[in-house]
Amino acid sequence: VPSSPNSPEQVILVAVPVPGLGVLSYRVPAGVARPPKGARVMVPLGGRTVAGCVVDPHAAPPANAELRDILEVVDADPFLPPVVVDLALWVGEYYASGPGDALAIAMPPSARGGQRTAFRTVTRADLVTGAPEAPPPRGLKQREALTILGEAPGGLTLPDLARRGVGAATVRSLAAVGRVRLREEIVERDPFTAGDADGAGGHWSIAQASTPGRALTDEQTDALARLSAEAARAQFRTVLLHGVTGSGKTELYLRLADAVTAAGRRVLVLVPEIALTPALAGLFRTRFGARVAIQHSGLSTGERHDQWHRIRRGDVDIVVGTRSAVFAPLERIGLIVVDEEHESSYKQEEAPRYHGRDVAVVRGRMEQALVVLGSATPSLESAANVRAGRYEGVYLTRRIFDRPLATVRVVDMRQEFAARGPEVRFSEVLTTALADRLAKGEQSLVLLNRRGFASVVFCRQCGGTIECPRCSVSLTYHRAARRLRCHYCDHAAAVPKRCAACQGEYLEQSGFGTERLEADLAARFPGARIARVDRDTVRRRGAVTRVLADVARGRIDILVGTQMIAKGHDFPAVTLVGVVSADVGLGLADFRAAERTFQLLTQVVGRAGRGQIPGEAIVQTIYPDHYSIRAAAAQDYAQFLAREMEFRTTLHYPPAVALVNVIVKGRTLEAALTGAQDLVTRVREIGLAGRVLGPAPAAIARIKEEYRAQFFIKSPTTRRNAARAAIERALAERPDLKRRTIVDVDPVSVM
DNA sequence: GATGATAGCGGG
DNA sequence: CCGCTATCATCC
């Protein structure tokens, strides 16, 4: 249909999933209905066709660009809710990543290419009653089929029929003569039952800690009253729920969700780890039935698709998921819970480098919702926000049933080394305690935040270590695989017979990880049932869930692992926690090193003594006087906060300042440094209320054959956006650098 | 991130 | 001069 010459052009703004591209303008051809905000459209982009998302359906034509027509409107209705589009746009701007990637994250993977449906269907057959015209069954098989179907009022699916010996061909011939009716129906791929051999639905863990109807402690009652009052106001508000480990935060989330859903609004719950999702989601499902959905990247594409569409249709009141669930298409949100808000896994370490907790707060503002950030060890950021009056603080200082916190013993490993040599991994104290628990049939956790068997292999002749050919780190020996592996690029190599540098024949292993500890314990305690959880043992889907379930059911005596075992789990029979080296990470050139150490120690110590028997923790360290270890041992958050905040303020680190970390990559270190220096110069010229530090080679100067130079932009927290604006302007002037530069706003790790 | 344009290279 | 690969700007 030719458009009338007077009608104005219909122009829309579209975000395309291309890194570094802003929103683009397209024309809607005359006669085509203008797609709404949040709908997907197929658009031409250079020489190809991509699926984009409508960001503004009523835009003005751009001044200096030739317009092209959209090729197809995929969705007549908004595919993404408008709030989610706004949230993605905010993320794209705040984290300097552009809108495309953020919008892509907001969609299920099955929809990113513009596909219309990805539902799984099954054919259901049922008997057509009163079909007088139909001929009688022609054979034994058909007669059998009719009998079976006659006894199944709702009909049966073809797979069900096949299981009873009725083939699809039989059913189809009956359908052809009108005796049977066939219908396609959608079956939901259900992550609650998938991969769970015992059929326990995955909610093995926290179940007994939160029996419905159990009386709350006085503290819990007060906290719930305050939180409920906030939720009832239906206004944006952020509350930090600071409760010691085992104080019953989860129960408060459940009751609060009950109040909010009863008032007709919905609930979004973020958890830091995929491994924690099934447990918490299972609890919500036990309380709230089927109106609960799960969202995390560990689901299969099909499951994710189905869960997403359940949410989008409004079939769901509660969504439990990891950071990307902050973009869930849930409408009328009244409550957002961010559990373990201090966890670093909320930060995405690739574009868009958003922080799930902070985006949750922004979403809460957009939705007029109550945001509850829960933690036993709040981030410095959240603590500072409470102090500044931006967040409200609610506190749980005691454990449920008044269970005592675990007693903590710090073992000075320097004395241990002096007495028994540098190879000691388990102190006498820890060994005795483990033996004692084994004898009593109680469980122990052994934490070491370093995986592998030996962290370094070095040559005794020249002293050199075996390094990754592509990265500037040494390779770790993994005994199960009998290979050396790079923990940065996954490069794997056989263990060489001789030193590559000097041909020396004596290669020695040094340093140890969880794999070595597991072997040590197996040798020391031959009868013990020992399991290990770290990134090497979790490759298979559901593997962690299975091991953790085994621990919960008492099938494991000693669980060895990295930080993955420290988080959130409730193991009532664990009475001992051993931290083999509290120092891993303390030596890193990262301003959060002490915070991470304190949090990890506090969390893991909190795993002990959650049942009837009081818990004990043994922390081995060579820095027994370090404030993060002392405060963790004393379980004194306030003491840690005071010291750490002083450090951040004096040395100008977050949350005292706003920080942007910029990494420039290059084929040589010189190229990277030169590029970084150019940007630094330009950022200084542009000027902002702040300081630029660097550039310098990054802590790991080479990763995957690329050299990396780094600089920081620090600005007053009141001028947070100025720093980002300055680096974006500098990059706009240097498109050659833009492609090899990473801008990390509010970085969690600066390594 | 993908694509088409272009530069750089060796073989005939 | 052709055909191949590496590099790079552009995408509305």
Short mmCIF file of N, CA and C (backbone and C1' of nucleotides) in Angstrom, two decimals, chain A residues 18-19 47-48, chain B residues 1-4:
data_model
loop_
_atom_site.label_atom_id
_atom_site.label_comp_id
_atom_site.label_asym_id
_atom_site.label_seq_id
_atom_site.Cartn_x
_atom_site.Cartn_y
_atom_site.Cartn_z
N VAL A 18 24.37 -5.94 19.42
CA VAL A 18 25.72 -5.82 18.91
C VAL A 18 26.51 -4.96 19.89
N PRO A 19 27.58 -5.51 20.47
CA PRO A 19 28.35 -4.77 21.47
C PRO A 19 28.81 -3.42 20.93
N GLY A 47 25.07 -6.05 6.17
CA GLY A 47 24.70 -7.07 5.21
C GLY A 47 23.88 -8.20 5.77
N ARG A 48 23.40 -8.08 7.00
CA ARG A 48 22.67 -9.21 7.59
C ARG A 48 21.36 -8.75 8.22
P DG B 1 32.29 -10.00 20.75
"O5'" DG B 1 30.92 -10.04 19.90
"C5'" DG B 1 30.09 -11.16 19.89
"C4'" DG B 1 29.34 -11.17 18.58
"C3'" DG B 1 30.06 -11.89 17.45
"O3'" DG B 1 29.07 -12.56 16.69
"C1'" DG B 1 29.70 -9.65 16.83
P DA B 2 29.40 -13.54 15.50
"O5'" DA B 2 29.09 -12.57 14.29
"C5'" DA B 2 27.83 -12.68 13.61
"C4'" DA B 2 27.85 -11.76 12.43
"C3'" DA B 2 28.55 -12.31 11.19
"O3'" DA B 2 27.67 -12.05 10.11
"C1'" DA B 2 29.44 -10.19 11.73
P DT B 3 27.76 -12.89 8.78
"O5'" DT B 3 27.90 -11.76 7.67
"C5'" DT B 3 27.25 -10.50 7.87
"C4'" DT B 3 28.07 -9.43 7.17
"C3'" DT B 3 28.82 -9.93 5.93
"O3'" DT B 3 28.29 -9.25 4.82
"C1'" DT B 3 30.17 -8.53 7.27
P DG B 4 28.53 -9.82 3.36
"O5'" DG B 4 29.22 -8.56 2.66
"C5'" DG B 4 28.72 -7.25 2.89
"C4'" DG B 4 29.83 -6.25 2.65
"C3'" DG B 4 30.61 -6.48 1.35
"O3'" DG B 4 30.82 -5.21 0.74
"C1'" DG B 4 32.11 -6.47 3.18
#
